[in-house]
Each structure stands twice: as C-alpha cells, then as structure tokens.
Amino acid sequence: MAQLSGDWQEALKGEFRQPYYAKLYQTVAREYRTARIYPPPGEMLNAFHFTPLSQVKVVILGQDPYHEEGQANGLCFSVRADVAIPPSLVNIYKELQEDCGCYIPNNGCLEKWASQGVLLLNTVLTVRAHQANSHRGIGWETFTDAVIRILNEQDRPIVYLLWGRPARQKAAMLNNPAQLVLEAAHPSPLSAYHGFFGCRHFSRTNAFLTANGIEPVDWQIENI
C-alpha cells in the first residue's frame, strides 16, 4: 500500500497502530496481488497527497472508486483526463453550469479542485475491477471515519458536501459550529433529479468561504 506523508501522516499515525488497520493493510495487499484492483496502488491515497490537512477547506465525500479500467485515480468523482466523463460527473458539471455559469469541460480530471483545498475523499479507497462496493466492510470505513473526525476537530471553517445516503450518514459526525454541512441527493442519473440538481452547493460553498475570509474555489475545470 502507498504511504501517507506530511501533516496527514502525523494526524493519522494513531490509526496505523490499530489492529483493524493491520488487518486492512494485509487484506488490501493480498487483493492487489491476486485480483485486479483500482485505483493503481500508487494512486490510492491521492486525495491526501493532493490536499494536505492544513489546506482542506472543502470536503466532497464519495462512496468507493470507479471500477472500470483506467477510471479511478484516487480522487472521488474524478478520472484521468483521457478517460470518458462518468455519468455522475456529467451531472456535477451540469449543476455547476446552472449554479456558477461554468462551461462543461471535455475532461473529468478534478486535480484542479484538489490542489485548491477540496478534499475528494471516498469512504472506501479501493475496489475490485467491475465489482462496485466490493471492498466495503474490509476496514476502509473505519479509517475514513477517523479522517472525518480529524477534520471535524479542525479549528477553522470547512464545508462538507454530502451527496447521497452513504455520505449523508456522516453528517452525524460533523458538529463543529465553525463548519458548514451541505446535503443533497447523489448526482448519479438515478437520483440527480431528486434533489441534486438545484442544490446550488458550489455557490453556497463559495459564499461561506468568502464570508469567512477564505479564498473561494475556482470550480471551472478547463478544456484540454
């Protein structure tokens, strides 16, 4: 498994000594040896590598990585620039266009968001090829819950965008009065019309950041 570094390593060092993490490490290592697992092992922790703890100002919480060839890159909802844009991200772009006037780009690489302090975190960080949710319950949720608790304890404004039932269940963990929790339906084609479209989470996020003296997010992903 890839290793954390910097302030995330320091914040999470207690987790690495827990029995569940040793079992998780062994399970994931075995899975990579014996099955096709996404994302590539070197990209598994990209959410933390792109967005240090000290720079997090927005958290978008996904479920588990994309499970088709070449899609997952360690950032929730994001794909490599040369990969077709998945349907949920198409709907995210549609909401962004309606909410903030962003044009819909020709790629799904969200590294620009991550480099601005948007933590693109899945609650489960690995998946078997072609098997959605196949690594649910092996220990990742315990680890990412620890991440959420650490963020909740930060003494600064942070915005959480919780889309869909699994993400919204984490709202109970978030009680910091300096922070903002926004909930909506998932952007997938099955649910986007049931509360994701029209949620205006992107403009509401920037309004909150600006009101707290924090640089707003430039949500526009450019064409390549």
PDB file of C-alpha atoms in Angstrom:
ATOM      1  CA  MET A   1       0.000   0.000   0.000  1.00  0.00           C
ATOM      2  CA  ALA A   2       1.024   3.569  -0.602  1.00  0.00           C
ATOM      3  CA  GLN A   3       2.148   5.611   2.381  1.00  0.00           C
ATOM      4  CA  LEU A   4       0.937   8.937   3.706  1.00  0.00           C
ATOM      5  CA  SER A   5       3.297  11.814   4.361  1.00  0.00           C
ATOM      6  CA  GLY A   6       3.212  15.318   5.785  1.00  0.00           C
ATOM      7  CA  ASP A   7       0.508  16.513   8.139  1.00  0.00           C
ATOM      8  CA  TRP A   8      -1.906  13.695   7.281  1.00  0.00           C
ATOM      9  CA  GLN A   9       0.720  11.173   8.387  1.00  0.00           C
ATOM     10  CA  GLU A  10       1.074  12.957  11.708  1.00  0.00           C
ATOM     11  CA  ALA A  11      -2.691  13.329  12.231  1.00  0.00           C
ATOM     12  CA  LEU A  12      -3.448   9.690  11.413  1.00  0.00           C
ATOM     13  CA  LYS A  13      -0.430   7.997  12.998  1.00  0.00           C
ATOM     14  CA  GLY A  14      -2.598   6.582  15.782  1.00  0.00           C
ATOM     15  CA  GLU A  15      -4.747   4.737  13.230  1.00  0.00           C
ATOM     16  CA  PHE A  16      -1.753   2.910  11.805  1.00  0.00           C
ATOM     17  CA  ARG A  17      -1.194   1.248  15.172  1.00  0.00           C
ATOM     18  CA  GLN A  18      -4.756  -0.050  15.447  1.00  0.00           C
ATOM     19  CA  PRO A  19      -5.485  -3.769  14.935  1.00  0.00           C
ATOM     20  CA  TYR A  20      -8.116  -3.013  12.275  1.00  0.00           C
ATOM     21  CA  TYR A  21      -5.520  -1.160  10.189  1.00  0.00           C
ATOM     22  CA  ALA A  22      -3.066  -4.050  10.248  1.00  0.00           C
ATOM     23  CA  LYS A  23      -5.831  -6.339   9.005  1.00  0.00           C
ATOM     24  CA  LEU A  24      -6.880  -3.782   6.368  1.00  0.00           C
ATOM     25  CA  TYR A  25      -3.295  -3.437   5.167  1.00  0.00           C
ATOM     26  CA  GLN A  26      -2.922  -7.196   4.808  1.00  0.00           C
ATOM     27  CA  THR A  27      -6.255  -7.554   3.013  1.00  0.00           C
ATOM     28  CA  VAL A  28      -5.561  -4.787   0.505  1.00  0.00           C
ATOM     29  CA  ALA A  29      -2.029  -6.029  -0.174  1.00  0.00           C
ATOM     30  CA  ARG A  30      -3.384  -9.525  -0.847  1.00  0.00           C
ATOM     31  CA  GLU A  31      -6.100  -8.146  -3.116  1.00  0.00           C
ATOM     32  CA  TYR A  32      -3.553  -6.261  -5.221  1.00  0.00           C
ATOM     33  CA  ARG A  33      -1.507  -9.455  -5.560  1.00  0.00           C
ATOM     34  CA  THR A  34      -4.401 -11.720  -6.520  1.00  0.00           C
ATOM     35  CA  ALA A  35      -7.019  -9.587  -8.311  1.00  0.00           C
ATOM     36  CA  ARG A  36      -7.351  -6.505 -10.485  1.00  0.00           C
ATOM     37  CA  ILE A  37      -7.841  -3.608  -8.074  1.00  0.00           C
ATOM     38  CA  TYR A  38      -8.461   0.072  -8.738  1.00  0.00           C
ATOM     39  CA  PRO A  39      -7.011   2.621  -8.441  1.00  0.00           C
ATOM     40  CA  PRO A  40      -3.362   1.682  -9.059  1.00  0.00           C
ATOM     41  CA  PRO A  41      -1.648   1.273  -5.686  1.00  0.00           C
ATOM     42  CA  GLY A  42       0.433   4.414  -6.119  1.00  0.00           C
ATOM     43  CA  GLU A  43      -2.749   6.495  -6.552  1.00  0.00           C
ATOM     44  CA  MET A  44      -4.766   5.004  -3.694  1.00  0.00           C
ATOM     45  CA  LEU A  45      -4.029   7.900  -1.327  1.00  0.00           C
ATOM     46  CA  ASN A  46      -4.082  10.701  -3.900  1.00  0.00           C
ATOM     47  CA  ALA A  47      -6.814  12.584  -2.041  1.00  0.00           C
ATOM     48  CA  PHE A  48      -4.354  13.110   0.830  1.00  0.00           C
ATOM     49  CA  HIS A  49      -1.349  13.747  -1.398  1.00  0.00           C
ATOM     50  CA  PHE A  50      -3.097  16.463  -3.422  1.00  0.00           C
ATOM     51  CA  THR A  51      -4.769  18.129  -0.426  1.00  0.00           C
ATOM     52  CA  PRO A  52      -2.758  18.381   2.812  1.00  0.00           C
ATOM     53  CA  LEU A  53      -4.790  18.580   6.007  1.00  0.00           C
ATOM     54  CA  SER A  54      -3.730  22.173   6.652  1.00  0.00           C
ATOM     55  CA  GLN A  55      -5.126  23.217   3.253  1.00  0.00           C
ATOM     56  CA  VAL A  56      -8.524  21.493   3.373  1.00  0.00           C
ATOM     57  CA  LYS A  57     -11.369  23.984   3.042  1.00  0.00           C
ATOM     58  CA  VAL A  58     -13.966  21.803   1.279  1.00  0.00           C
ATOM     59  CA  VAL A  59     -14.662  18.064   1.548  1.00  0.00           C
ATOM     60  CA  ILE A  60     -16.575  16.171  -1.137  1.00  0.00           C
ATOM     61  CA  LEU A  61     -17.355  12.677   0.105  1.00  0.00           C
ATOM     62  CA  GLY A  62     -17.804   9.832  -2.362  1.00  0.00           C
ATOM     63  CA  GLN A  63     -18.529   6.151  -1.802  1.00  0.00           C
ATOM     64  CA  ASP A  64     -15.916   3.953  -3.489  1.00  0.00           C
ATOM     65  CA  PRO A  65     -13.693   4.277  -6.571  1.00  0.00           C
ATOM     66  CA  TYR A  66     -14.849   3.815 -10.131  1.00  0.00           C
ATOM     67  CA  HIS A  67     -14.495   0.142 -11.001  1.00  0.00           C
ATOM     68  CA  GLU A  68     -13.858   0.133 -14.748  1.00  0.00           C
ATOM     69  CA  GLU A  69     -10.478   0.124 -16.485  1.00  0.00           C
ATOM     70  CA  GLY A  70      -8.499   3.358 -16.268  1.00  0.00           C
ATOM     71  CA  GLN A  71     -11.130   5.375 -14.407  1.00  0.00           C
ATOM     72  CA  ALA A  72     -10.150   5.556 -10.716  1.00  0.00           C
ATOM     73  CA  ASN A  73      -7.327   7.929  -9.810  1.00  0.00           C
ATOM     74  CA  GLY A  74      -7.698   8.236  -6.041  1.00  0.00           C
ATOM     75  CA  LEU A  75      -9.892  11.354  -6.140  1.00  0.00           C
ATOM     76  CA  CYS A  76     -13.631  10.828  -5.748  1.00  0.00           C
ATOM     77  CA  PHE A  77     -15.712  11.556  -8.875  1.00  0.00           C
ATOM     78  CA  SER A  78     -12.512  12.312 -10.844  1.00  0.00           C
ATOM     79  CA  VAL A  79     -10.998  10.398 -13.761  1.00  0.00           C
ATOM     80  CA  ARG A  80      -7.845  10.830 -15.808  1.00  0.00           C
ATOM     81  CA  ALA A  81      -8.127  13.495 -18.481  1.00  0.00           C
ATOM     82  CA  ASP A  82      -8.107  10.934 -21.307  1.00  0.00           C
ATOM     83  CA  VAL A  83     -10.992   8.883 -19.868  1.00  0.00           C
ATOM     84  CA  ALA A  84     -14.671   9.398 -20.758  1.00  0.00           C
ATOM     85  CA  ILE A  85     -16.526  11.515 -18.189  1.00  0.00           C
ATOM     86  CA  PRO A  86     -18.689   9.238 -15.980  1.00  0.00           C
ATOM     87  CA  PRO A  87     -22.440   9.996 -15.722  1.00  0.00           C
ATOM     88  CA  SER A  88     -22.318  11.290 -12.129  1.00  0.00           C
ATOM     89  CA  LEU A  89     -19.602  13.764 -13.028  1.00  0.00           C
ATOM     90  CA  VAL A  90     -21.572  14.847 -16.102  1.00  0.00           C
ATOM     91  CA  ASN A  91     -24.391  15.776 -13.719  1.00  0.00           C
ATOM     92  CA  ILE A  92     -21.991  17.576 -11.372  1.00  0.00           C
ATOM     93  CA  TYR A  93     -20.849  19.645 -14.334  1.00  0.00           C
ATOM     94  CA  LYS A  94     -24.474  20.375 -15.285  1.00  0.00           C
ATOM     95  CA  GLU A  95     -25.203  21.659 -11.786  1.00  0.00           C
ATOM     96  CA  LEU A  96     -22.030  23.734 -11.854  1.00  0.00           C
ATOM     97  CA  GLN A  97     -23.088  25.292 -15.146  1.00  0.00           C
ATOM     98  CA  GLU A  98     -26.511  26.183 -13.765  1.00  0.00           C
ATOM     99  CA  ASP A  99     -25.202  27.318 -10.379  1.00  0.00           C
ATOM    100  CA  CYS A 100     -21.985  29.151 -11.239  1.00  0.00           C
ATOM    101  CA  GLY A 101     -22.008  29.589 -15.008  1.00  0.00           C
ATOM    102  CA  CYS A 102     -19.107  27.193 -15.595  1.00  0.00           C
ATOM    103  CA  TYR A 103     -18.884  25.726 -19.073  1.00  0.00           C
ATOM    104  CA  ILE A 104     -18.949  21.929 -19.279  1.00  0.00           C
ATOM    105  CA  PRO A 105     -15.368  20.796 -19.966  1.00  0.00           C
ATOM    106  CA  ASN A 106     -14.197  17.998 -22.209  1.00  0.00           C
ATOM    107  CA  ASN A 107     -12.495  16.031 -19.420  1.00  0.00           C
ATOM    108  CA  GLY A 108     -13.149  14.725 -15.916  1.00  0.00           C
ATOM    109  CA  CYS A 109      -9.831  15.407 -14.191  1.00  0.00           C
ATOM    110  CA  LEU A 110     -10.578  17.208 -10.906  1.00  0.00           C
ATOM    111  CA  GLU A 111      -6.979  17.693  -9.765  1.00  0.00           C
ATOM    112  CA  LYS A 112      -7.520  21.457 -10.021  1.00  0.00           C
ATOM    113  CA  TRP A 113     -10.113  21.253  -7.247  1.00  0.00           C
ATOM    114  CA  ALA A 114      -7.877  19.082  -5.060  1.00  0.00           C
ATOM    115  CA  SER A 115      -4.952  21.488  -5.424  1.00  0.00           C
ATOM    116  CA  GLN A 116      -7.187  24.324  -4.171  1.00  0.00           C
ATOM    117  CA  GLY A 117      -8.069  22.601  -0.910  1.00  0.00           C
ATOM    118  CA  VAL A 118     -11.015  20.429  -1.972  1.00  0.00           C
ATOM    119  CA  LEU A 119     -10.506  17.009  -0.367  1.00  0.00           C
ATOM    120  CA  LEU A 120     -12.002  14.495  -2.818  1.00  0.00           C
ATOM    121  CA  LEU A 121     -12.413  11.576  -0.427  1.00  0.00           C
ATOM    122  CA  ASN A 122     -14.115   8.249  -0.965  1.00  0.00           C
ATOM    123  CA  THR A 123     -15.249   6.412   2.166  1.00  0.00           C
ATOM    124  CA  VAL A 124     -13.702   3.236   0.675  1.00  0.00           C
ATOM    125  CA  LEU A 125     -10.403   3.699  -1.154  1.00  0.00           C
ATOM    126  CA  THR A 126     -10.122   0.547  -3.287  1.00  0.00           C
ATOM    127  CA  VAL A 127     -12.387  -1.678  -5.390  1.00  0.00           C
ATOM    128  CA  ARG A 128     -12.188  -4.851  -7.460  1.00  0.00           C
ATOM    129  CA  ALA A 129     -12.498  -4.429 -11.200  1.00  0.00           C
ATOM    130  CA  HIS A 130     -16.126  -4.458 -12.374  1.00  0.00           C
ATOM    131  CA  GLN A 131     -17.438  -5.023  -8.817  1.00  0.00           C
ATOM    132  CA  ALA A 132     -18.851  -1.880  -7.224  1.00  0.00           C
ATOM    133  CA  ASN A 133     -18.627  -1.815  -3.405  1.00  0.00           C
ATOM    134  CA  SER A 134     -16.525  -4.989  -3.412  1.00  0.00           C
ATOM    135  CA  HIS A 135     -14.186  -3.607  -0.717  1.00  0.00           C
ATOM    136  CA  ARG A 136     -16.943  -2.335   1.513  1.00  0.00           C
ATOM    137  CA  GLY A 137     -16.550  -3.616   5.059  1.00  0.00           C
ATOM    138  CA  ILE A 138     -12.862  -4.550   4.961  1.00  0.00           C
ATOM    139  CA  GLY A 139     -11.834  -1.629   7.186  1.00  0.00           C
ATOM    140  CA  TRP A 140     -11.645   1.427   4.967  1.00  0.00           C
ATOM    141  CA  GLU A 141     -14.747   2.955   6.540  1.00  0.00           C
ATOM    142  CA  THR A 142     -13.117   2.908   9.966  1.00  0.00           C
ATOM    143  CA  PHE A 143     -10.079   4.673   8.534  1.00  0.00           C
ATOM    144  CA  THR A 144     -12.017   7.346   6.645  1.00  0.00           C
ATOM    145  CA  ASP A 145     -14.282   7.922   9.659  1.00  0.00           C
ATOM    146  CA  ALA A 146     -11.077   8.803  11.521  1.00  0.00           C
ATOM    147  CA  VAL A 147     -10.273  11.273   8.745  1.00  0.00           C
ATOM    148  CA  ILE A 148     -13.717  12.858   9.128  1.00  0.00           C
ATOM    149  CA  ARG A 149     -13.290  13.136  12.896  1.00  0.00           C
ATOM    150  CA  ILE A 150      -9.927  14.863  12.419  1.00  0.00           C
ATOM    151  CA  LEU A 151     -11.481  17.347  10.011  1.00  0.00           C
ATOM    152  CA  ASN A 152     -14.376  17.991  12.392  1.00  0.00           C
ATOM    153  CA  GLU A 153     -11.845  18.858  15.094  1.00  0.00           C
ATOM    154  CA  GLN A 154     -10.063  21.485  12.993  1.00  0.00           C
ATOM    155  CA  ASP A 155     -10.469  24.957  14.444  1.00  0.00           C
ATOM    156  CA  ARG A 156     -11.338  26.626  11.155  1.00  0.00           C
ATOM    157  CA  PRO A 157     -14.164  26.852   8.601  1.00  0.00           C
ATOM    158  CA  ILE A 158     -14.579  23.818   6.344  1.00  0.00           C
ATOM    159  CA  VAL A 159     -17.505  22.978   4.044  1.00  0.00           C
ATOM    160  CA  TYR A 160     -18.719  19.386   3.622  1.00  0.00           C
ATOM    161  CA  LEU A 161     -20.674  18.382   0.516  1.00  0.00           C
ATOM    162  CA  LEU A 162     -22.533  15.168   1.325  1.00  0.00           C
ATOM    163  CA  TRP A 163     -24.287  13.691  -1.706  1.00  0.00           C
ATOM    164  CA  GLY A 164     -26.360  10.536  -1.413  1.00  0.00           C
ATOM    165  CA  ARG A 165     -27.300   8.384   1.557  1.00  0.00           C
ATOM    166  CA  PRO A 166     -23.870   6.889   2.443  1.00  0.00           C
ATOM    167  CA  ALA A 167     -22.271  10.338   2.532  1.00  0.00           C
ATOM    168  CA  ARG A 168     -25.200  11.941   4.337  1.00  0.00           C
ATOM    169  CA  GLN A 169     -24.939   9.366   7.114  1.00  0.00           C
ATOM    170  CA  LYS A 170     -21.626  11.017   8.046  1.00  0.00           C
ATOM    171  CA  ALA A 171     -23.426  14.267   8.950  1.00  0.00           C
ATOM    172  CA  ALA A 172     -23.961  12.920  12.469  1.00  0.00           C
ATOM    173  CA  MET A 173     -20.180  13.037  12.949  1.00  0.00           C
ATOM    174  CA  LEU A 174     -19.953  16.708  11.992  1.00  0.00           C
ATOM    175  CA  ASN A 175     -20.835  19.098  14.804  1.00  0.00           C
ATOM    176  CA  ASN A 176     -18.206  21.835  14.605  1.00  0.00           C
ATOM    177  CA  PRO A 177     -20.067  25.182  14.736  1.00  0.00           C
ATOM    178  CA  ALA A 178     -17.350  26.847  12.651  1.00  0.00           C
ATOM    179  CA  GLN A 179     -18.016  24.476   9.758  1.00  0.00           C
ATOM    180  CA  LEU A 180     -20.839  24.057   7.213  1.00  0.00           C
ATOM    181  CA  VAL A 181     -22.514  20.794   6.194  1.00  0.00           C
ATOM    182  CA  LEU A 182     -24.493  20.734   2.932  1.00  0.00           C
ATOM    183  CA  GLU A 183     -26.534  17.653   1.990  1.00  0.00           C
ATOM    184  CA  ALA A 184     -28.207  16.633  -1.258  1.00  0.00           C
ATOM    185  CA  ALA A 185     -29.143  13.624  -3.345  1.00  0.00           C
ATOM    186  CA  HIS A 186     -26.384  11.808  -5.196  1.00  0.00           C
ATOM    187  CA  PRO A 187     -25.516  13.175  -8.666  1.00  0.00           C
ATOM    188  CA  SER A 188     -25.970   9.778 -10.325  1.00  0.00           C
ATOM    189  CA  PRO A 189     -28.554   9.614 -13.131  1.00  0.00           C
ATOM    190  CA  LEU A 190     -30.824   7.592 -10.818  1.00  0.00           C
ATOM    191  CA  SER A 191     -31.107  10.320  -8.198  1.00  0.00           C
ATOM    192  CA  ALA A 192     -29.844  13.656  -9.533  1.00  0.00           C
ATOM    193  CA  TYR A 193     -33.392  14.875 -10.255  1.00  0.00           C
ATOM    194  CA  HIS A 194     -34.431  14.094  -6.672  1.00  0.00           C
ATOM    195  CA  GLY A 195     -32.514  16.908  -5.023  1.00  0.00           C
ATOM    196  CA  PHE A 196     -29.049  17.213  -6.505  1.00  0.00           C
ATOM    197  CA  PHE A 197     -29.973  19.455  -9.407  1.00  0.00           C
ATOM    198  CA  GLY A 198     -30.730  22.862  -7.974  1.00  0.00           C
ATOM    199  CA  CYS A 199     -28.895  22.309  -4.676  1.00  0.00           C
ATOM    200  CA  ARG A 200     -26.519  25.188  -5.509  1.00  0.00           C
ATOM    201  CA  HIS A 201     -23.841  23.676  -3.309  1.00  0.00           C
ATOM    202  CA  PHE A 202     -20.993  25.224  -5.268  1.00  0.00           C
ATOM    203  CA  SER A 203     -22.115  28.831  -4.957  1.00  0.00           C
ATOM    204  CA  ARG A 204     -23.191  28.263  -1.345  1.00  0.00           C
ATOM    205  CA  THR A 205     -19.727  26.865  -0.590  1.00  0.00           C
ATOM    206  CA  ASN A 206     -18.002  29.886  -2.058  1.00  0.00           C
ATOM    207  CA  ALA A 207     -20.327  32.284  -0.256  1.00  0.00           C
ATOM    208  CA  PHE A 208     -19.447  30.625   3.062  1.00  0.00           C
ATOM    209  CA  LEU A 209     -15.726  30.639   2.340  1.00  0.00           C
ATOM    210  CA  THR A 210     -15.780  34.278   1.276  1.00  0.00           C
ATOM    211  CA  ALA A 211     -17.779  35.275   4.372  1.00  0.00           C
ATOM    212  CA  ASN A 212     -15.054  33.674   6.471  1.00  0.00           C
ATOM    213  CA  GLY A 213     -12.187  35.383   4.670  1.00  0.00           C
ATOM    214  CA  ILE A 214     -11.139  32.274   2.730  1.00  0.00           C
ATOM    215  CA  GLU A 215     -10.329  32.257  -0.983  1.00  0.00           C
ATOM    216  CA  PRO A 216     -13.308  30.751  -2.858  1.00  0.00           C
ATOM    217  CA  VAL A 217     -12.855  27.716  -5.082  1.00  0.00           C
ATOM    218  CA  ASP A 218     -12.430  28.240  -8.808  1.00  0.00           C
ATOM    219  CA  TRP A 219     -14.732  25.401  -9.855  1.00  0.00           C
ATOM    220  CA  GLN A 220     -14.099  25.727 -13.595  1.00  0.00           C
ATOM    221  CA  ILE A 221     -12.301  22.682 -14.990  1.00  0.00           C
ATOM    222  CA  GLU A 222     -10.716  23.812 -18.233  1.00  0.00           C
ATOM    223  CA  ASN A 223     -10.837  22.055 -21.565  1.00  0.00           C
ATOM    224  CA  ILE A 224      -7.728  20.251 -22.723  1.00  0.00           C
TER     225      ILE A 224
END
